Coordinates of C-alpha atoms and ligand atoms in Angstrom, one line a residue:
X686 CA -28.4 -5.7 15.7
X687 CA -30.9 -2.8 15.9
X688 CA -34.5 -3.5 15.6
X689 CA -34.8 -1.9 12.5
X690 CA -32.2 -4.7 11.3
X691 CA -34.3 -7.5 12.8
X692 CA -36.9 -6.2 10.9
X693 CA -35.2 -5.7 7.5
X694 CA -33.9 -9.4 8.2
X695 CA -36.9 -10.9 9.2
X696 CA -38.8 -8.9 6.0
X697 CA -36.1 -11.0 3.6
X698 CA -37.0 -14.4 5.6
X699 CA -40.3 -13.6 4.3
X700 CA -39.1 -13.0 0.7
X701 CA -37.2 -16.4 0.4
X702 CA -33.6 -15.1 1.2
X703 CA -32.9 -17.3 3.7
X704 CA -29.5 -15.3 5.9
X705 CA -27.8 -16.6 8.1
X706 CA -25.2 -14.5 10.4
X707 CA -25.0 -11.7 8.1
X708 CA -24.4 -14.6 4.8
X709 CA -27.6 -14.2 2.4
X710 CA -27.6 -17.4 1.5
X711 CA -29.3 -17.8 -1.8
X712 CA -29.3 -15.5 -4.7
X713 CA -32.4 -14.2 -4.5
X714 CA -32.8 -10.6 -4.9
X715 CA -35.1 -8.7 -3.0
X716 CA -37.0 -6.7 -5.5
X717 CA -37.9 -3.3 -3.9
X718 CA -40.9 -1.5 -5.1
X719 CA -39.6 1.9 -3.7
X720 CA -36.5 2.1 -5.3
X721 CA -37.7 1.8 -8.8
X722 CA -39.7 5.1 -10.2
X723 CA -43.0 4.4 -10.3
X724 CA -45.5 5.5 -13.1
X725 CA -45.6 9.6 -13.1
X726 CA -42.9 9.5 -10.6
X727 CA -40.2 12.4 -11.9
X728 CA -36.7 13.5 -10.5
X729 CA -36.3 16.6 -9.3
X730 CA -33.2 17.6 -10.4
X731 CA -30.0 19.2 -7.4
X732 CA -29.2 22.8 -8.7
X733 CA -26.2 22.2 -7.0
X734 CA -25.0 19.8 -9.7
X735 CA -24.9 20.8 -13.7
X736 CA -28.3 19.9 -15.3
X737 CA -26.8 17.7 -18.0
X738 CA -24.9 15.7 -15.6
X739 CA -23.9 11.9 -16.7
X740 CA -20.8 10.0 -16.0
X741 CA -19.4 8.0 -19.0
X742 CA -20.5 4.6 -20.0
X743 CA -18.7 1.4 -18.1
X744 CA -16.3 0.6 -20.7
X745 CA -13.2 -1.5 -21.2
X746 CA -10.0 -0.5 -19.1
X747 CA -11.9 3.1 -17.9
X748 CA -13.4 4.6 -14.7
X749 CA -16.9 4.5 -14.3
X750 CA -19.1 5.5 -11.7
X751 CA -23.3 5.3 -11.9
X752 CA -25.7 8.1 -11.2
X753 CA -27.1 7.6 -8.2
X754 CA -30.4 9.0 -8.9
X755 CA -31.0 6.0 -11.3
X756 CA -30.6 3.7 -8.6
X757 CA -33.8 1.2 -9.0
X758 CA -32.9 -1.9 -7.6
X759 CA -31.0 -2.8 -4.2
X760 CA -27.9 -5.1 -5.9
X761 CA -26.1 -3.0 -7.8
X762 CA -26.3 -4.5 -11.4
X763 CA -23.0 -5.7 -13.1
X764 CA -23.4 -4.5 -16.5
X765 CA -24.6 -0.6 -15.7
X766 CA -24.4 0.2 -12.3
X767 CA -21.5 -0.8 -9.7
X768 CA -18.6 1.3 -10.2
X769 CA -15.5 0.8 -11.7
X770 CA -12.0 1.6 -10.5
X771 CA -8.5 0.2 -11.5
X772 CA -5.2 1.9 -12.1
X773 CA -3.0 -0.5 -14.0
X774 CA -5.8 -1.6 -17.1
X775 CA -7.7 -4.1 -16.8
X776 CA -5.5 -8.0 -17.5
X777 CA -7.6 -10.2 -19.3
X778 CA -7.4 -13.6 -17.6
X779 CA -8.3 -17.3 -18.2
X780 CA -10.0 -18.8 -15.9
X781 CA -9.0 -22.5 -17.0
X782 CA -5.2 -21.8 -16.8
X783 CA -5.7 -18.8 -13.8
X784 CA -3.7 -19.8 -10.6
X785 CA -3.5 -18.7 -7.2
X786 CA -0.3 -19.4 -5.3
X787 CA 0.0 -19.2 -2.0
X788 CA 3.8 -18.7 -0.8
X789 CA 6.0 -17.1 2.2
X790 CA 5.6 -18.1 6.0
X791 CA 3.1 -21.1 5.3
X792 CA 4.0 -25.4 6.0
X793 CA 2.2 -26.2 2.7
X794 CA 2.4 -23.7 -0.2
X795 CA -0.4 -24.1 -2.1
X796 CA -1.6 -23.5 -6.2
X797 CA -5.2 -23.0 -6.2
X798 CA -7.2 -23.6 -9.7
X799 CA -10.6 -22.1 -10.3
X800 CA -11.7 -25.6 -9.4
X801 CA -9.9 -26.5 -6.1
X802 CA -11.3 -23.1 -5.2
X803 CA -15.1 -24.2 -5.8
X804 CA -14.5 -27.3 -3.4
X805 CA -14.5 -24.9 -0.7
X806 CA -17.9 -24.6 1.0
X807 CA -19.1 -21.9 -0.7
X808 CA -20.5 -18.5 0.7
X809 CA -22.1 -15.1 -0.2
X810 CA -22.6 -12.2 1.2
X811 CA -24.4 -9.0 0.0
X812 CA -21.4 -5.9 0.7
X813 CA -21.2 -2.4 -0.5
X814 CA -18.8 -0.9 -0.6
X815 CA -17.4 2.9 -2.5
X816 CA -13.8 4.1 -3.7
X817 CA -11.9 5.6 -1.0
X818 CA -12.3 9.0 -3.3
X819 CA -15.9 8.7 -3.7
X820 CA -17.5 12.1 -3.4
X821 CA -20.5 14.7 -4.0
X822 CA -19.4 15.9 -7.1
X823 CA -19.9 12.8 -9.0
X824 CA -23.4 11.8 -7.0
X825 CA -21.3 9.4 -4.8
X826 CA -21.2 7.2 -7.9
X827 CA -18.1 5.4 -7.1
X828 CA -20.2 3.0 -4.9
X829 CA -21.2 -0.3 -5.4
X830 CA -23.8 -3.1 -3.5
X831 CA -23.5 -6.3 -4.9
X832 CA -24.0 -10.3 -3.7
X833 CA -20.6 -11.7 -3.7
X834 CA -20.4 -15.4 -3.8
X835 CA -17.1 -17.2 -3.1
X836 CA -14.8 -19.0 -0.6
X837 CA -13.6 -18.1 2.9
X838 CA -10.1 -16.7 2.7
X839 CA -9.7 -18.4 6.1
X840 CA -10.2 -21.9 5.2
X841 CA -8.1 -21.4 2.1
X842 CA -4.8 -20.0 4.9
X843 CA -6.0 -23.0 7.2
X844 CA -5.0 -25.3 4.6
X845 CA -1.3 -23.5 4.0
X846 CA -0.9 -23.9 7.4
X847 CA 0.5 -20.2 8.3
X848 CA 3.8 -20.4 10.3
X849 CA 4.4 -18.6 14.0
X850 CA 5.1 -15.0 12.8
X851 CA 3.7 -14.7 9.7
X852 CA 1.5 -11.6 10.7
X853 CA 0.6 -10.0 7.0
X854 CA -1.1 -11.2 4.7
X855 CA -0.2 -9.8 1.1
X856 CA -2.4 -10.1 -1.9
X857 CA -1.1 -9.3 -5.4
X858 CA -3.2 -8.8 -8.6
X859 CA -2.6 -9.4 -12.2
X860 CA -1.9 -6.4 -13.0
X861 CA 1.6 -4.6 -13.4
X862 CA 2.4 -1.1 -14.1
X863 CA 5.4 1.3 -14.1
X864 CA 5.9 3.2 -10.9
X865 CA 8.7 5.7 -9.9
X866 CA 10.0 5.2 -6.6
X867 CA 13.1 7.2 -5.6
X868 CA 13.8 8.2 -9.2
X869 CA 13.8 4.5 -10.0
X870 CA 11.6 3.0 -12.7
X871 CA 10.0 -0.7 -11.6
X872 CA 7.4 -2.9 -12.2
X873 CA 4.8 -2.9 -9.9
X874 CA 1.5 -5.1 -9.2
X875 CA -1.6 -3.7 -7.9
X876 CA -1.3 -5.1 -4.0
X877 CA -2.7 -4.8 -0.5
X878 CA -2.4 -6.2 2.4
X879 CA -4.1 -7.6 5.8
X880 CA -3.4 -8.0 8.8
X881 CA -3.2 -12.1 10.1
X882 CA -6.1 -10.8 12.2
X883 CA -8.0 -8.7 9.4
X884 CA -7.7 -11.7 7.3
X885 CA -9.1 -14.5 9.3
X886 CA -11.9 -12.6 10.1
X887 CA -15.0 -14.7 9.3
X888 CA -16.3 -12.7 6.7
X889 CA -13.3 -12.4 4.3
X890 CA -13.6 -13.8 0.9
X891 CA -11.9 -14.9 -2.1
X892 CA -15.0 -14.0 -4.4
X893 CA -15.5 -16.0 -7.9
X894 CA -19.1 -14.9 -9.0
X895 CA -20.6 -11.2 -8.5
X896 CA -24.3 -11.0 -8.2
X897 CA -25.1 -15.0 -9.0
X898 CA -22.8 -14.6 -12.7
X899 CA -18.6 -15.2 -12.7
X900 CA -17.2 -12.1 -11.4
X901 CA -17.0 -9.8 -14.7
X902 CA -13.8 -8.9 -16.1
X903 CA -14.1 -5.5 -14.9
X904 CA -14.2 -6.8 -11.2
X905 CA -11.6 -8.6 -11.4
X906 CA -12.5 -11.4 -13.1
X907 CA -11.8 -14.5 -12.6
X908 CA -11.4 -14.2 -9.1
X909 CA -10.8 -11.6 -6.2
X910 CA -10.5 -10.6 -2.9
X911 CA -13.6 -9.2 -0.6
X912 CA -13.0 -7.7 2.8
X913 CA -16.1 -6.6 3.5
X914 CA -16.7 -3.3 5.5
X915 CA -13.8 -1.7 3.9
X916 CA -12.8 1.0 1.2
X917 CA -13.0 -0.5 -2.6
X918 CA -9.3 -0.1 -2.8
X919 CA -8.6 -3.3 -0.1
X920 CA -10.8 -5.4 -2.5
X921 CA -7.8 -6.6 -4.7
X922 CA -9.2 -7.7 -8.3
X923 CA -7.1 -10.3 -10.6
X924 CA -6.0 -12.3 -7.5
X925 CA -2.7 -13.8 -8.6
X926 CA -0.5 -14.3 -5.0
X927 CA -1.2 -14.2 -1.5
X928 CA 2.1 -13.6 0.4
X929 CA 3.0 -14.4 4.1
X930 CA 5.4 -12.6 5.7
X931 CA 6.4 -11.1 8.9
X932 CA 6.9 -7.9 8.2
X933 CA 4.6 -4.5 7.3
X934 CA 3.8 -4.3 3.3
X935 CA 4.0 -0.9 2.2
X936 CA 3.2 -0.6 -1.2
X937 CA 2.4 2.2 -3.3
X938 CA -1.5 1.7 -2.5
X939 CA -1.0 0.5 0.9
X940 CA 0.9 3.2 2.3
X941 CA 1.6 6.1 -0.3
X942 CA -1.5 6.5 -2.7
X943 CA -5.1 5.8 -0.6
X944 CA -3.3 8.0 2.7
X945 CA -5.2 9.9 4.2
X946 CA -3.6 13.8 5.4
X947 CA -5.5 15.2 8.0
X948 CA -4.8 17.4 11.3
X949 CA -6.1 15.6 14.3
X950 CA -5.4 15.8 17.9
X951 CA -3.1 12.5 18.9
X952 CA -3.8 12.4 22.5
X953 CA -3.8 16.0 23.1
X954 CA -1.1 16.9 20.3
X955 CA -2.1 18.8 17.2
X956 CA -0.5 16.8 14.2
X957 CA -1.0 16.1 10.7
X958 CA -1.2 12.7 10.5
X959 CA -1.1 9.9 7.4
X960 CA -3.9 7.5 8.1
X961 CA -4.7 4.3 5.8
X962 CA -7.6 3.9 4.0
X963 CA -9.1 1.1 5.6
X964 CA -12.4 0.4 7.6
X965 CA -15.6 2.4 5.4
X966 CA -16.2 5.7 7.5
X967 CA -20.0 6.2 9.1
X968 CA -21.8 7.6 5.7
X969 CA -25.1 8.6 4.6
X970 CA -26.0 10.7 1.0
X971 CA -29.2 11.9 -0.2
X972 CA -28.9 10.5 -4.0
X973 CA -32.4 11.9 -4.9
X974 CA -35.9 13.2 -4.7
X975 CA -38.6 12.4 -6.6
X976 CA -41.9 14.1 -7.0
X977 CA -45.0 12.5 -8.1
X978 CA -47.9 14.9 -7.8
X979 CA -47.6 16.6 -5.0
X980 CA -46.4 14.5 -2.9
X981 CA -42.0 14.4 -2.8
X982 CA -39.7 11.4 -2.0
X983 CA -36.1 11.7 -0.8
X984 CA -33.6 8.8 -1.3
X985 CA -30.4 7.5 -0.3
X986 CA -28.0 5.4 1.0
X987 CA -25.9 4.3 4.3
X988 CA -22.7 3.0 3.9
X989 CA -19.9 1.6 7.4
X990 CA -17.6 -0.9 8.3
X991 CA -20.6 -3.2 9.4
X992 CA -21.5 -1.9 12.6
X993 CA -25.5 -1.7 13.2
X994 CA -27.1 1.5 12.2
X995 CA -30.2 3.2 14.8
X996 CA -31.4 5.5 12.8
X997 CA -31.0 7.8 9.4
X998 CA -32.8 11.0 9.6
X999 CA -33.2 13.9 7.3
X1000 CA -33.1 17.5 7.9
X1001 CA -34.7 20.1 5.4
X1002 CA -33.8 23.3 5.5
X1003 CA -33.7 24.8 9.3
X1004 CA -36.4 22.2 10.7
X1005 CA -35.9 19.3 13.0
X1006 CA -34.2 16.0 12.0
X1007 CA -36.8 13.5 10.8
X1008 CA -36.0 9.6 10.8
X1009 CA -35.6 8.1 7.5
X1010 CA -36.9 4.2 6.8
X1011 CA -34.5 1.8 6.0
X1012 CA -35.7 -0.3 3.1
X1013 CA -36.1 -4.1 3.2
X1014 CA -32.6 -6.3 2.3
X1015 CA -30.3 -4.6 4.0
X1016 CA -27.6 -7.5 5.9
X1017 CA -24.3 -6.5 7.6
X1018 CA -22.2 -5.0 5.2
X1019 CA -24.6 -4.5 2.2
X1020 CA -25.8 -0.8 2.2
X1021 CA -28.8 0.7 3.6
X1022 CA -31.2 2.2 0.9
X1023 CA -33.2 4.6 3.0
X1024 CA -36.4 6.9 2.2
X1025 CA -38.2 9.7 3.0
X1026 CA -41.7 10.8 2.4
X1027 CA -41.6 14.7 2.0
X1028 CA -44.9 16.0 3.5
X1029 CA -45.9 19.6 2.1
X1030 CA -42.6 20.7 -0.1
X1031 CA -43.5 24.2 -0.4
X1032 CA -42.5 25.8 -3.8
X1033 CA -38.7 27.4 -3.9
X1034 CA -35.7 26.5 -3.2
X1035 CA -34.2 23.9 -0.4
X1036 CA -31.6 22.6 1.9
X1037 CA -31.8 19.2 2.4
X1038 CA -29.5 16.9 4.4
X1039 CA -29.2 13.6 5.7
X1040 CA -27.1 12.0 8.7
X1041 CA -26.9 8.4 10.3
X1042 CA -26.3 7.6 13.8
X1043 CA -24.8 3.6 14.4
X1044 CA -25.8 1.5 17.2
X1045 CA -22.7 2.4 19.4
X1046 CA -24.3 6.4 19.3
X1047 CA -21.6 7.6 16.8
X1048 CA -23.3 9.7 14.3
X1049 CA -22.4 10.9 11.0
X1050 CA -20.0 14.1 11.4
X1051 CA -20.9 17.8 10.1
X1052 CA -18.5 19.2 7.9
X1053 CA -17.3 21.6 10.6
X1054 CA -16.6 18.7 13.0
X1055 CA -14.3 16.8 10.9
X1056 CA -10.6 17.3 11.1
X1057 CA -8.8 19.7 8.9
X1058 CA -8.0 17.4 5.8
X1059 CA -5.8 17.6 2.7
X1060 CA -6.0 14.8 0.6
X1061 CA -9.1 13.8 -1.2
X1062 CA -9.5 10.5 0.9
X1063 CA -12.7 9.1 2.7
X1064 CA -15.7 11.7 2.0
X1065 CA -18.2 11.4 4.7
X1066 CA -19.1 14.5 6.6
X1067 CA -22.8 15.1 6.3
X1068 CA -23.6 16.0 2.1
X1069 CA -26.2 18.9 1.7
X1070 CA -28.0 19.3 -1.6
X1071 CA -30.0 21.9 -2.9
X1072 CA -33.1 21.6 -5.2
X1073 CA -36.1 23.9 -6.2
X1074 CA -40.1 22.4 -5.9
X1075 CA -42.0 24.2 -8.4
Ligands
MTE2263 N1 -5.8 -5.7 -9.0 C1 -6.4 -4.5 -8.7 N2 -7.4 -4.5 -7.7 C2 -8.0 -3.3 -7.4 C3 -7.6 -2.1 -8.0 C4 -6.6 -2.1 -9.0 O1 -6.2 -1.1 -9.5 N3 -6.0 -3.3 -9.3 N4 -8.2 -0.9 -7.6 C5 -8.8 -1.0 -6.2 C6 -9.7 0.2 -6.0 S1 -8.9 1.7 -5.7 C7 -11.1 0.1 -6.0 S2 -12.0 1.5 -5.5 C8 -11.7 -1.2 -6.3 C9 -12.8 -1.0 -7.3 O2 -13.5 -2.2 -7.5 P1 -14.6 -2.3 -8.6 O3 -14.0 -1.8 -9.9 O4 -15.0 -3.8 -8.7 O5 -15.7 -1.4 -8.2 O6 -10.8 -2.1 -6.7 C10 -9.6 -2.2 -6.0 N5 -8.9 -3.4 -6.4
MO2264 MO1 -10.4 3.3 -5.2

């Protein structure tokens, strides 16, 4: 943990959410004075996006993704903010007769009702986490932080007992669509799967309630799966089946949709390799700057896999990198809000960038550093933005 961490966690002691090991145990949400736009506090608006930008309203069944300027608030509220990502519609399920059955390389398959799953010792855990296409172009607004409350996956498998050799772990949603494979028409449910490893990982759960309400409809209500640190797309919503087998799933967005195509060298051999989306890629975006008076604010946020962070800085236009403060409330695997006090904007036009280094020294890649990539998967090379101060 850095000591910036330390602090942020010792700061939320002080506010009444008591954590413990990364696990926010209460509901209590940090309220955070920076983040909201204070009295004569305006944004100044990126000339590198169009002026009338807004993304659609969350809606039934659609895609939705919130303005990251607007964010005012560290959780992520359900109704307005966390984004919104499914590709099969949205299955309406009840939670009374909902049932999650656990079958393949197990001693005891196992049909889990909402209720048998609340007799679990219950945890929560605050987790970001952003679509594996998230990008620029839409503010980084497929992104998400929210307080997940739920079970452990792990003590849930414990009690199916999982055989010698059942090494993946496959979940299955709700929700079916029609996919072409091969010139064949078949049903397909939305699935992913874990590793036996990935999955008893402490931290995995099967989440019920989203910010202290049930998990919404949109989320995946009534229940889903969270592994946090990870792309949006491993978080499978609807949770109908979890499957034990001993061989590699491949599913459509497991192994064909959510690849990643980039050139890289493979120990000293140039190739263009198909990588999963998995683990959340070291990330930092500027989402906006304020001005009130003279003086200038720049926000943003810090999303990874859960590794500690050291430092986010910010660069404006040619001059040194300045460190960034991390605001108050940020755990393992929720994100970092971050801010910058902007001494002396001078009037015209500006470059401003931001970058994050983690605790093991890796920081957040230029543009030109990253390998040569094709598809539109995993969006983190350092995101400049352009703006004018009048
Ligand atoms: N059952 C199901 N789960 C799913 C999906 C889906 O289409 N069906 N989409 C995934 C993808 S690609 C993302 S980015 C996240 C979005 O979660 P959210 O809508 O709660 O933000 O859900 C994931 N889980
Ligand atoms: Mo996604």
């Amino acid at each position: 943990m850095s000591e910036q961490e330390q602090d942020n966690g010792r700061r939320n002691l002080l506010k009444g959410g008591m954590l413990m090991g990364g696990y926010a145990m209460t509901g209590s949400v940090p309220f955070l004075s920076q983040t909201a736009l204070g009295q004569n506090e305006e944004i100044v608006p990126f000339t590198d996006m169009p002026p009338d930008f807004t993304g659609p309203p969350k809606v039934g069944g659609g895609v939705f993704f919130q303005n990251t300027q607007n964010i005012d608030d560290f959780y992520s509220r359900n109704e307005d903010q966390f984004y919104v990502v499914q590709h099969y519609g949205q299955p309406q399920l009840n939670a009374d007769s909902h049932r999650i059955r656990i079958t393949g390389m197990v001693d005891n398959p196992i049909t889990l009702s909402m209720a048998d799953l609340r007799r679990y010792p219950k945890v929560e855990i605050a987790a970001a986490f952003e679509c594996g296409g998230n990008n620029q172009g839409i503010y980084h607004g497929l992104v998400g932080n929210a307080l997940w409350g739920g079970c452990r996956l792990r003590d849930v498998l414990q009690d199916a007992g999982i055989q010698a050799g059942g090494t993946e772990i496959v979940f299955y949603g709700a929700d079916r669509g029609m996919e072409t494979i091969r010139d064949t028409q078949v049903e397909q449910s939305f699935a992913r799967a874990l590793h036996f490893n990935e999955a008893m990982q402490d931290d995995v759960m099967i989440a019920y309630e989203m910010n202290g309400e049930p998990l919404p409809l949109y989320h995946g209500f009534p229940v889903r799966l969270l592994k946090p640190g990870w792309y949006g797309v491993a978080n499978v919503k609807w949770l109908e089946q979890i499957h034990i087998q001993d061989r590699r799933f491949a599913g459509k967005y497991m192994a064909r949709d959510y690849v990643t195509l980039s050139r890289r060298d493979i120990g000293g051999e140039m190739r263009w390799e198909e990588r999963l989306v998995t683990r959340i890629q070291l990330k930092s975006a500027i989402t906006r700057v304020t001005r009130s008076g003279n003086s200038h604010n720049i926000m943003g946020f810090v999303l990874n896999d859960g590794t500690p962070i050291r430092s986010v800085e910010v660069k404006i236009d040619n001059g040194p990198w300045q460190r960034a403060e991390i605001l108050p409330g940020a755990t393992r695997y929720s994100w970092k809000l971050f801010s910058f006090a902007w001494e002396n904007a001078s009037p015209g036009e500006h470059e401003i960038v931001s970058r994050v280094t983690d605790v093991n020294g890796q920081v957040q890649a230029r543009p030109e550093d990253l390998p040569e990539k094709i598809s539109r998967w995993e969006n983190y090379a350092q995101f400049t933005r352009t703006l004018t101060i009048s």
